[in-house]
């Protein structure tokens, strides 16, 4: 699974390297991660036993700015998956033009098996293992799957014990600790802007479009809410408990309230329950994968009904599926652009922390919209002039800028 994630990231990178005419030595230089850290995290469990977990931080590239990327707690996390995700971050920050490089972290753990206290101890142990390589001007973690504002608060606090007050060491913090207004909605809002930009280029709008969202955590639930607010009809959602479809339109707020009360969609009665994996092939106009990677494959791509795919998740589409989508004329808005709203508002949060001066939410959303629009204009121009899919165009822009920065800095 995770070796696949790395193979897929490398495949997309190589496509762009070829398109850009990069020499082999330069391609190898750009692709190779800068630093890979692996730490043992021992904690005392609530029952008195010892829990041992392995955590990773991979710093892929910092030619354009400090390493930047999320921290994932999941039982499938390993060094290859984290390396793949770190590489995606390098191209993503470059695509939207924020002054960061790319990094990613993770701990191999099933958070459902840990209490809140155990999670806090695990997070602090992880910081003990990596504090020397992170910091506001070196590497700045943020939330990803199964981590959230509380996790970032613990990291901020543990890091402060070593280095003093430095809110810019993590983003996605609670507002009370220097978080930014608009950060929790940012990735879903960025997906909305990305989709609206594509629809605009195609001479279409979101009104009445039938949308399915896979994953109903931070990204998926915000995307569902914001797409619905803009006149789309949410006809299917899914989370770890399964899939839920309602052709008449889902009441997104009731689904969100259920998850807030119960943790997952399990037992929610606002739609018909179906097998979770089948959600991606249900009838709709727009599909938003917003959970795990590798969910759109050569096995199911032919059955995907959507004409637009907005990659809220990182790495949801395998190269074989991507090829099928291109042949079918499906527009895939690639992860390194579609879900870049999160890192963009993380940049705003970090800038506010560095200046100790805080913005109104309206300014955050307006600036996010501007950045997503500018990035799309560039991607669309590359895609149309070179006659390449949007994903390749995004990689051409992302890799191209990192290449320029690397050349300017020298070996
Ligand atoms: P989250 O932990 O808030 O939510 C994850 C969701 O996925 C949950 O609803 C969970 O039930 C669901 N899920 C887990 N396994 C599933 C399965 N097998 N089938 C269907 N659903 C399943 O995580 P998140 O922050 O929303 O991240 C989701 C995706 O978006 C990840 O790929 C992440 O890398 C990407 N992403 C997140 C951000 C961010 O700002 N949080 C930014 C960019 C990209």
Coordinates of C-alpha atoms and ligand atoms in Angstrom, one line a residue:
X1 CA 0.0 0.0 0.0
X2 CA 2.5 2.6 1.1
X3 CA 5.2 1.4 -1.3
X4 CA 2.5 2.0 -3.9
X5 CA 2.0 5.5 -2.6
X6 CA 5.7 6.2 -3.1
X7 CA 5.7 4.6 -6.6
X8 CA 2.7 6.7 -7.6
X9 CA 4.3 9.9 -6.4
X10 CA 7.5 9.1 -8.2
X11 CA 5.6 8.2 -11.4
X12 CA 3.8 11.5 -11.4
X13 CA 7.0 13.3 -10.7
X14 CA 8.8 11.5 -13.6
X15 CA 6.0 12.5 -16.0
X16 CA 6.7 16.2 -15.2
X17 CA 10.4 15.7 -15.3
X18 CA 10.1 14.4 -18.8
X19 CA 7.7 17.2 -19.8
X20 CA 10.2 19.8 -18.4
X21 CA 13.2 18.0 -20.0
X22 CA 15.1 17.6 -16.8
X23 CA 18.4 15.7 -16.9
X24 CA 18.6 12.5 -14.9
X25 CA 21.0 13.9 -12.3
X26 CA 18.7 16.9 -11.7
X27 CA 15.6 14.7 -11.5
X28 CA 17.3 12.4 -8.9
X29 CA 18.4 15.5 -6.9
X30 CA 14.8 16.9 -6.8
X31 CA 13.2 13.6 -6.0
X32 CA 15.5 12.5 -3.2
X33 CA 14.3 13.4 0.3
X34 CA 16.6 15.7 2.3
X35 CA 16.2 13.9 5.7
X36 CA 14.2 10.9 7.1
X37 CA 13.8 10.6 10.8
X38 CA 12.4 7.5 12.6
X39 CA 11.9 7.5 16.3
X40 CA 10.7 5.1 19.0
X41 CA 8.0 6.5 21.2
X42 CA 7.4 4.6 24.4
X43 CA 4.5 5.6 26.6
X44 CA 2.9 4.3 29.8
X45 CA -0.6 3.0 29.0
X46 CA -3.5 3.7 31.3
X47 CA -3.4 0.0 32.4
X48 CA 0.2 0.3 33.4
X49 CA 1.7 -1.5 30.4
X50 CA 4.2 0.0 28.0
X51 CA 3.0 1.0 24.5
X52 CA 5.8 1.2 21.9
X53 CA 5.1 3.1 18.7
X54 CA 7.2 4.3 15.7
X55 CA 7.0 7.8 14.5
X56 CA 8.4 9.4 11.3
X57 CA 9.3 12.8 10.0
X58 CA 10.4 13.1 6.4
X59 CA 11.8 16.4 5.1
X60 CA 11.7 16.3 1.4
X61 CA 12.8 19.7 0.1
X62 CA 13.4 23.2 1.5
X63 CA 14.8 25.1 -1.5
X64 CA 11.8 27.5 -1.4
X65 CA 11.3 27.7 2.4
X66 CA 11.1 25.7 5.6
X67 CA 9.8 22.1 5.3
X68 CA 6.0 22.1 5.8
X69 CA 3.5 19.3 6.1
X70 CA 1.0 17.4 8.1
X71 CA 1.3 14.7 10.8
X72 CA -0.8 11.6 10.4
X73 CA -1.7 9.0 13.1
X74 CA -2.8 5.8 11.3
X75 CA -2.1 2.1 11.5
X76 CA -0.8 2.1 7.9
X77 CA 1.8 4.8 8.4
X78 CA 5.3 3.8 7.4
X79 CA 8.4 5.4 6.1
X80 CA 7.5 5.0 2.4
X81 CA 4.0 6.5 2.8
X82 CA 5.4 9.4 4.8
X83 CA 8.1 9.9 2.1
X84 CA 5.5 9.9 -0.6
X85 CA 3.4 12.4 1.2
X86 CA 6.4 14.7 2.0
X87 CA 7.2 14.8 -1.7
X88 CA 3.6 15.8 -2.6
X89 CA 4.0 18.6 -0.1
X90 CA 7.0 20.0 -1.9
X91 CA 5.1 20.2 -5.2
X92 CA 1.9 21.5 -3.5
X93 CA 3.5 24.5 -1.7
X94 CA 5.2 25.3 -5.0
X95 CA 2.0 25.1 -7.0
X96 CA 0.2 27.6 -4.8
X97 CA 3.4 29.7 -4.4
X98 CA 3.6 29.7 -0.7
X99 CA 7.2 30.1 0.7
X100 CA 7.7 26.5 2.0
X101 CA 9.2 23.3 1.1
X102 CA 7.7 19.9 1.7
X103 CA 7.7 17.5 4.7
X104 CA 5.4 15.0 6.4
X105 CA 5.2 13.1 9.6
X106 CA 3.3 10.2 11.1
X107 CA 3.0 7.7 13.8
X108 CA 1.9 4.1 13.1
X109 CA -1.0 3.8 15.6
X110 CA -4.7 3.1 15.7
X111 CA -6.0 6.1 17.6
X112 CA -9.2 4.2 18.4
X113 CA -7.2 2.0 20.8
X114 CA -5.8 5.0 22.8
X115 CA -7.4 7.2 25.4
X116 CA -7.0 11.0 25.2
X117 CA -4.3 10.8 27.9
X118 CA -2.4 8.2 26.0
X119 CA -2.6 10.2 22.8
X120 CA -1.2 13.2 24.6
X121 CA 1.7 11.2 26.0
X122 CA 2.4 9.7 22.6
X123 CA 2.4 13.1 21.0
X124 CA 4.8 14.6 23.6
X125 CA 7.1 11.6 23.2
X126 CA 7.2 12.1 19.5
X127 CA 8.1 15.8 20.0
X128 CA 10.9 14.6 22.3
X129 CA 12.2 12.6 19.4
X130 CA 12.0 15.2 16.7
X131 CA 12.3 18.7 18.4
X132 CA 15.8 19.2 17.2
X133 CA 14.7 19.0 13.5
X134 CA 11.5 21.0 13.7
X135 CA 10.9 24.7 14.3
X136 CA 9.3 27.9 12.9
X137 CA 12.1 28.4 10.4
X138 CA 13.0 24.7 9.8
X139 CA 10.0 22.4 9.7
X140 CA 6.4 23.2 10.6
X141 CA 3.9 20.3 11.2
X142 CA 0.2 20.6 10.8
X143 CA -2.9 18.3 11.2
X144 CA -3.6 15.4 8.9
X145 CA -5.6 12.2 9.3
X146 CA -6.5 11.5 12.9
X147 CA -4.6 14.5 14.3
X148 CA -6.3 17.9 15.0
X149 CA -6.0 21.3 16.7
X150 CA -5.6 19.6 20.1
X151 CA -2.7 17.5 18.8
X152 CA -1.0 20.7 17.5
X153 CA -1.6 22.3 21.0
X154 CA 0.4 19.5 22.6
X155 CA 3.2 19.8 20.1
X156 CA 3.3 23.6 20.6
X157 CA 3.5 23.1 24.4
X158 CA 6.1 20.3 24.4
X159 CA 8.3 22.1 21.9
X160 CA 8.1 25.3 24.1
X161 CA 9.7 23.2 26.9
X162 CA 12.8 22.9 24.8
X163 CA 12.9 26.1 22.8
X164 CA 10.5 28.6 24.5
X165 CA 7.4 30.3 23.2
X166 CA 7.2 29.6 19.4
X167 CA 3.7 29.3 18.1
X168 CA 5.0 29.2 14.5
X169 CA 6.3 25.7 15.1
X170 CA 3.0 24.2 14.2
X171 CA -0.1 25.3 12.3
X172 CA -3.7 24.2 12.7
X173 CA -3.5 25.2 16.3
X174 CA -6.6 26.2 18.4
X175 CA -7.5 29.9 18.0
X176 CA -6.6 30.5 21.7
X177 CA -3.0 29.4 21.1
X178 CA -2.4 31.4 17.9
X179 CA -4.4 29.5 15.4
X180 CA -5.9 31.3 12.4
X181 CA -9.6 31.9 11.8
X182 CA -10.6 29.9 8.8
X183 CA -7.9 27.2 9.2
X184 CA -10.2 24.3 10.0
X185 CA -12.4 25.0 7.0
X186 CA -9.5 25.9 4.7
X187 CA -8.8 22.5 2.9
X188 CA -12.5 22.0 2.2
X189 CA -12.9 25.6 1.1
X190 CA -9.9 25.3 -1.1
X191 CA -11.5 22.2 -2.7
X192 CA -14.6 24.4 -3.4
X193 CA -12.5 27.2 -5.0
X194 CA -10.6 24.6 -7.1
X195 CA -13.8 23.1 -8.4
X196 CA -15.4 26.5 -9.0
X197 CA -12.3 27.6 -11.0
X198 CA -12.4 24.5 -13.2
X199 CA -16.2 24.8 -13.7
X200 CA -15.7 28.5 -14.7
X201 CA -13.0 27.5 -17.2
X202 CA -15.5 24.9 -18.7
X203 CA -18.3 27.6 -18.8
X204 CA -20.3 25.8 -16.1
X205 CA -21.3 26.4 -12.5
X206 CA -21.8 24.4 -9.3
X207 CA -25.6 25.0 -9.2
X208 CA -27.5 21.7 -8.9
X209 CA -24.4 19.5 -9.4
X210 CA -24.7 16.1 -7.6
X211 CA -21.7 15.6 -5.3
X212 CA -20.3 12.6 -3.4
X213 CA -17.8 12.9 -0.7
X214 CA -15.7 10.0 0.6
X215 CA -14.3 10.7 4.1
X216 CA -16.2 12.9 6.6
X217 CA -13.5 14.3 8.8
X218 CA -12.0 17.7 8.6
X219 CA -11.7 17.9 4.8
X220 CA -14.8 15.9 3.8
X221 CA -17.3 17.4 6.2
X222 CA -16.2 21.0 5.4
X223 CA -16.2 20.3 1.7
X224 CA -19.7 18.8 1.9
X225 CA -21.0 21.8 3.9
X226 CA -19.4 24.4 1.6
X227 CA -20.4 22.7 -1.7
X228 CA -24.0 22.5 -0.4
X229 CA -23.9 26.2 0.6
X230 CA -23.0 27.0 -2.9
X231 CA -26.0 25.2 -4.4
X232 CA -24.6 21.7 -5.0
X233 CA -26.6 18.7 -3.9
X234 CA -24.7 16.2 -1.7
X235 CA -26.0 12.8 -2.7
X236 CA -23.5 10.6 -0.9
X237 CA -21.0 10.6 1.9
X238 CA -18.8 7.9 3.5
X239 CA -16.5 7.5 6.4
X240 CA -14.8 4.5 8.1
X241 CA -18.2 3.2 9.2
X242 CA -19.5 2.8 5.6
X243 CA -21.3 4.7 2.8
X244 CA -24.5 6.7 2.9
X245 CA -26.6 7.7 -0.2
X246 CA -29.7 9.8 -0.7
X247 CA -30.5 10.9 -4.3
X248 CA -32.9 13.5 -2.9
X249 CA -30.0 15.3 -1.1
X250 CA -28.3 14.8 2.2
X251 CA -28.8 17.1 5.1
X252 CA -25.1 17.8 5.7
X253 CA -25.6 19.6 9.0
X254 CA -27.4 16.6 10.5
X255 CA -24.6 14.3 9.4
X256 CA -22.0 16.7 11.0
X257 CA -24.0 16.8 14.2
X258 CA -24.2 13.0 14.3
X259 CA -20.4 12.7 13.9
X260 CA -19.8 15.3 16.6
X261 CA -22.0 13.3 18.9
X262 CA -20.9 9.8 18.1
X263 CA -17.5 10.0 16.4
X264 CA -18.5 8.5 13.1
X265 CA -21.5 8.3 10.8
X266 CA -22.4 4.8 12.3
X267 CA -26.1 4.8 13.0
X268 CA -26.9 8.0 11.2
X269 CA -30.4 7.6 9.5
X270 CA -30.4 10.5 7.1
X271 CA -29.5 8.3 4.1
X272 CA -29.5 4.6 2.9
X273 CA -26.4 2.8 4.1
X274 CA -24.2 1.1 1.5
X275 CA -20.8 -0.6 1.4
X276 CA -18.2 2.1 2.1
X277 CA -15.9 1.2 -0.8
X278 CA -18.8 1.4 -3.3
X279 CA -19.4 5.1 -2.6
X280 CA -16.9 6.2 -5.4
X281 CA -18.9 4.4 -8.1
X282 CA -22.3 5.8 -7.2
X283 CA -24.1 8.1 -9.6
X284 CA -23.0 11.8 -9.3
X285 CA -21.4 14.7 -11.2
X286 CA -18.5 15.5 -8.8
X287 CA -16.6 13.0 -6.7
X288 CA -14.5 14.3 -3.8
X289 CA -12.3 11.6 -2.3
X290 CA -11.3 13.1 1.1
X291 CA -10.0 10.1 3.1
X292 CA -7.2 7.7 2.3
X293 CA -4.9 7.4 -0.7
X294 CA -5.1 4.7 -3.4
X295 CA -8.9 4.5 -3.5
X296 CA -9.4 5.1 -7.2
X297 CA -7.8 2.2 -9.0
X298 CA -7.8 0.4 -12.4
X299 CA -10.4 -1.9 -10.9
X300 CA -13.0 0.8 -10.2
X301 CA -12.0 3.8 -12.4
X302 CA -14.1 2.5 -15.3
X303 CA -17.2 2.5 -13.1
X304 CA -16.7 6.0 -11.7
X305 CA -19.7 8.1 -12.9
X306 CA -18.4 11.5 -11.9
X307 CA -17.2 13.9 -14.7
X308 CA -15.1 15.9 -12.2
X309 CA -12.9 14.5 -9.4
X310 CA -11.7 16.9 -6.7
X311 CA -8.8 15.2 -4.8
X312 CA -9.4 16.4 -1.2
X313 CA -7.2 13.4 -0.1
X314 CA -3.6 13.0 -0.9
X315 CA -2.8 10.4 -3.5
X316 CA -6.3 9.0 -4.0
X317 CA -5.8 8.1 -7.7
X318 CA -3.4 5.5 -8.9
X319 CA -1.6 6.2 -12.2
X320 CA -3.6 3.4 -13.9
X321 CA -6.9 5.0 -12.8
X322 CA -5.6 8.4 -13.8
X323 CA -5.0 7.1 -17.4
X324 CA -8.5 5.7 -17.5
X325 CA -10.0 9.0 -16.4
X326 CA -8.0 10.9 -19.0
X327 CA -9.3 8.6 -21.7
X328 CA -12.9 8.9 -20.4
X329 CA -12.5 12.7 -20.4
X330 CA -13.0 13.0 -16.7
X331 CA -11.4 16.1 -15.2
X332 CA -9.2 15.2 -12.2
X333 CA -8.3 18.2 -10.1
X334 CA -5.1 16.9 -8.6
X335 CA -4.3 16.8 -4.9
X336 CA -1.3 19.1 -5.1
X337 CA -3.7 21.8 -6.2
X338 CA -7.1 20.7 -5.0
X339 CA -6.3 20.3 -1.3
X340 CA -3.7 23.1 -1.1
X341 CA -6.1 25.4 0.7
X342 CA -5.0 23.8 4.0
X343 CA -1.3 24.6 3.6
X344 CA -2.2 28.0 2.2
X345 CA -4.1 29.0 5.3
X346 CA -1.4 27.3 7.4
X347 CA 1.0 29.8 5.8
X348 CA -1.4 32.7 6.8
X349 CA -1.4 31.3 10.4
X350 CA 2.4 31.1 10.4
X351 CA 2.7 34.6 9.0
X352 CA 0.3 35.9 11.7
X353 CA 2.3 34.1 14.4
X354 CA 5.6 35.6 13.2
X355 CA 4.1 39.1 13.2
X356 CA 2.0 38.6 16.4
X357 CA -0.8 40.3 14.4
X358 CA -4.1 38.5 13.6
X359 CA -6.4 38.7 10.7
X360 CA -10.2 38.7 10.4
X361 CA -11.7 35.5 8.9
X362 CA -12.9 37.4 5.8
X363 CA -9.4 38.4 5.0
X364 CA -8.2 34.8 5.3
X365 CA -10.9 33.5 3.0
X366 CA -10.4 36.3 0.4
X367 CA -6.7 35.7 0.3
X368 CA -7.2 32.0 0.0
X369 CA -9.6 32.5 -2.9
X370 CA -7.1 34.8 -4.6
X371 CA -4.2 32.3 -4.3
X372 CA -6.3 29.4 -5.5
X373 CA -7.5 31.5 -8.5
X374 CA -4.0 32.6 -9.5
X375 CA -2.7 29.0 -9.2
X376 CA -5.5 27.7 -11.3
X377 CA -4.9 30.3 -14.0
X378 CA -1.3 29.1 -14.3
X379 CA -2.2 25.4 -14.3
X380 CA -5.0 25.9 -16.9
X381 CA -2.6 27.8 -19.1
X382 CA 0.0 25.0 -18.9
X383 CA -2.6 22.3 -19.5
X384 CA -4.0 24.0 -22.5
X385 CA -0.8 25.2 -24.2
X386 CA 1.0 21.9 -23.6
X387 CA -2.2 19.8 -24.1
X388 CA -1.6 17.8 -20.9
X389 CA -4.0 16.8 -18.1
X390 CA -4.3 19.1 -15.1
X391 CA -2.3 16.8 -12.9
X392 CA 0.7 16.9 -15.2
X393 CA 0.3 20.6 -15.5
X394 CA 0.3 20.9 -11.7
X395 CA 3.5 18.8 -11.5
X396 CA 5.1 20.9 -14.3
X397 CA 4.5 24.1 -12.4
X398 CA 5.3 22.6 -9.0
X399 CA 8.5 20.8 -10.0
X400 CA 9.5 23.6 -12.3
X401 CA 9.6 26.2 -9.5
X402 CA 11.5 23.9 -7.2
X403 CA 14.0 23.2 -9.9
X404 CA 14.5 27.0 -10.5
X405 CA 15.0 27.6 -6.7
X406 CA 17.4 24.7 -6.4
X407 CA 19.5 25.9 -9.4
X408 CA 19.6 29.4 -8.0
X409 CA 20.9 28.2 -4.6
X410 CA 23.5 25.9 -6.2
X411 CA 24.9 22.6 -5.0
Ligands
LIG1 P1 -9.6 13.3 9.4 O1 -8.9 12.4 10.4 O2 -10.2 14.5 9.9 O3 -10.8 12.5 8.7 C1 -10.6 11.3 8.0 C2 -11.9 10.8 7.5 O4 -11.7 9.6 6.7 C3 -12.8 10.3 8.7 O5 -14.2 10.6 8.4 C4 -12.7 8.8 8.6 O6 -13.8 8.1 9.2 C5 -12.5 8.6 7.1 N1 -12.0 7.3 6.7 C6 -11.0 6.6 7.3 N2 -10.8 5.4 6.6 C7 -11.8 5.4 5.7 C8 -12.2 4.4 4.7 N3 -11.5 3.2 4.6 N4 -13.2 4.7 3.9 C9 -13.9 5.9 4.0 N5 -13.6 6.8 4.9 C10 -12.6 6.6 5.7 O7 -8.6 13.6 8.2 P2 -8.5 14.8 7.3 O8 -7.7 15.9 7.9 O9 -9.9 15.2 6.8 O10 -7.7 14.2 6.0 C11 -8.4 13.5 5.0 C12 -7.5 13.5 3.8 O11 -7.2 14.8 3.3 C13 -6.1 12.8 4.0 O12 -5.8 12.2 2.8 C14 -5.2 14.0 4.2 O13 -3.9 13.7 3.8 C15 -5.8 15.0 3.2 N6 -5.5 16.4 3.6 C16 -5.9 17.0 4.8 C17 -5.6 18.3 5.0 C18 -6.0 19.0 6.3 O14 -5.9 20.2 6.3 N7 -6.5 18.3 7.3 C19 -4.9 19.1 4.0 C20 -4.6 18.5 2.8 C21 -5.0 17.2 2.6

